[in-house]
């Protein structure tokens, strides 16, 4: 639910009280509830798996779990805090976070974020140029994958049960099984 005000800006976002978490989406601030234990377990284990893979390949991508600020469109109206952001272009990294679209974003669904993660953020992330977006749903025990590098005429989400191995689109030789992370 957005906080009441007509239009918020980056200035409002960065002026939030210490310890507050919110996202600025299309000029509106949305409070973020604290994550559950399972949410944190999935986020931690997946971030570690991605970072270990990148390190093993001596890659230059960086993995940032939340809280990590991402200014999707490098303007004044969209600052998000994905659960996991993978950035492969070091020029996008600033002292405040990421300026521009990460290559890969993961959101772990919470009861309070369900509508935002499945509806609004899909178009927000893909329009900004995020190459791959995963929505991990602990309640339903499946992962929805969006690959932004597909032909737009064929673009559709792919849904995987937690027991399935999911190929990471931005890394050709990495597959992840969510049930094995738990």
PDB file of C-alpha atoms in Angstrom, residues 3 36 38 71 98 101:
ATOM      1  CA  UNK A   3       2.134   6.006   1.663  1.00  0.00           C
ATOM      2  CA  UNK A  36       9.860 -14.217   7.344  1.00  0.00           C
ATOM      3  CA  UNK A  38      11.811 -18.939   5.195  1.00  0.00           C
ATOM      4  CA  UNK A  71      17.535   2.879  -9.274  1.00  0.00           C
ATOM      5  CA  UNK A  98      22.860   0.188  -8.615  1.00  0.00           C
ATOM      6  CA  UNK A 101      18.764  -2.377 -14.484  1.00  0.00           C
TER       7      UNK A 101
END
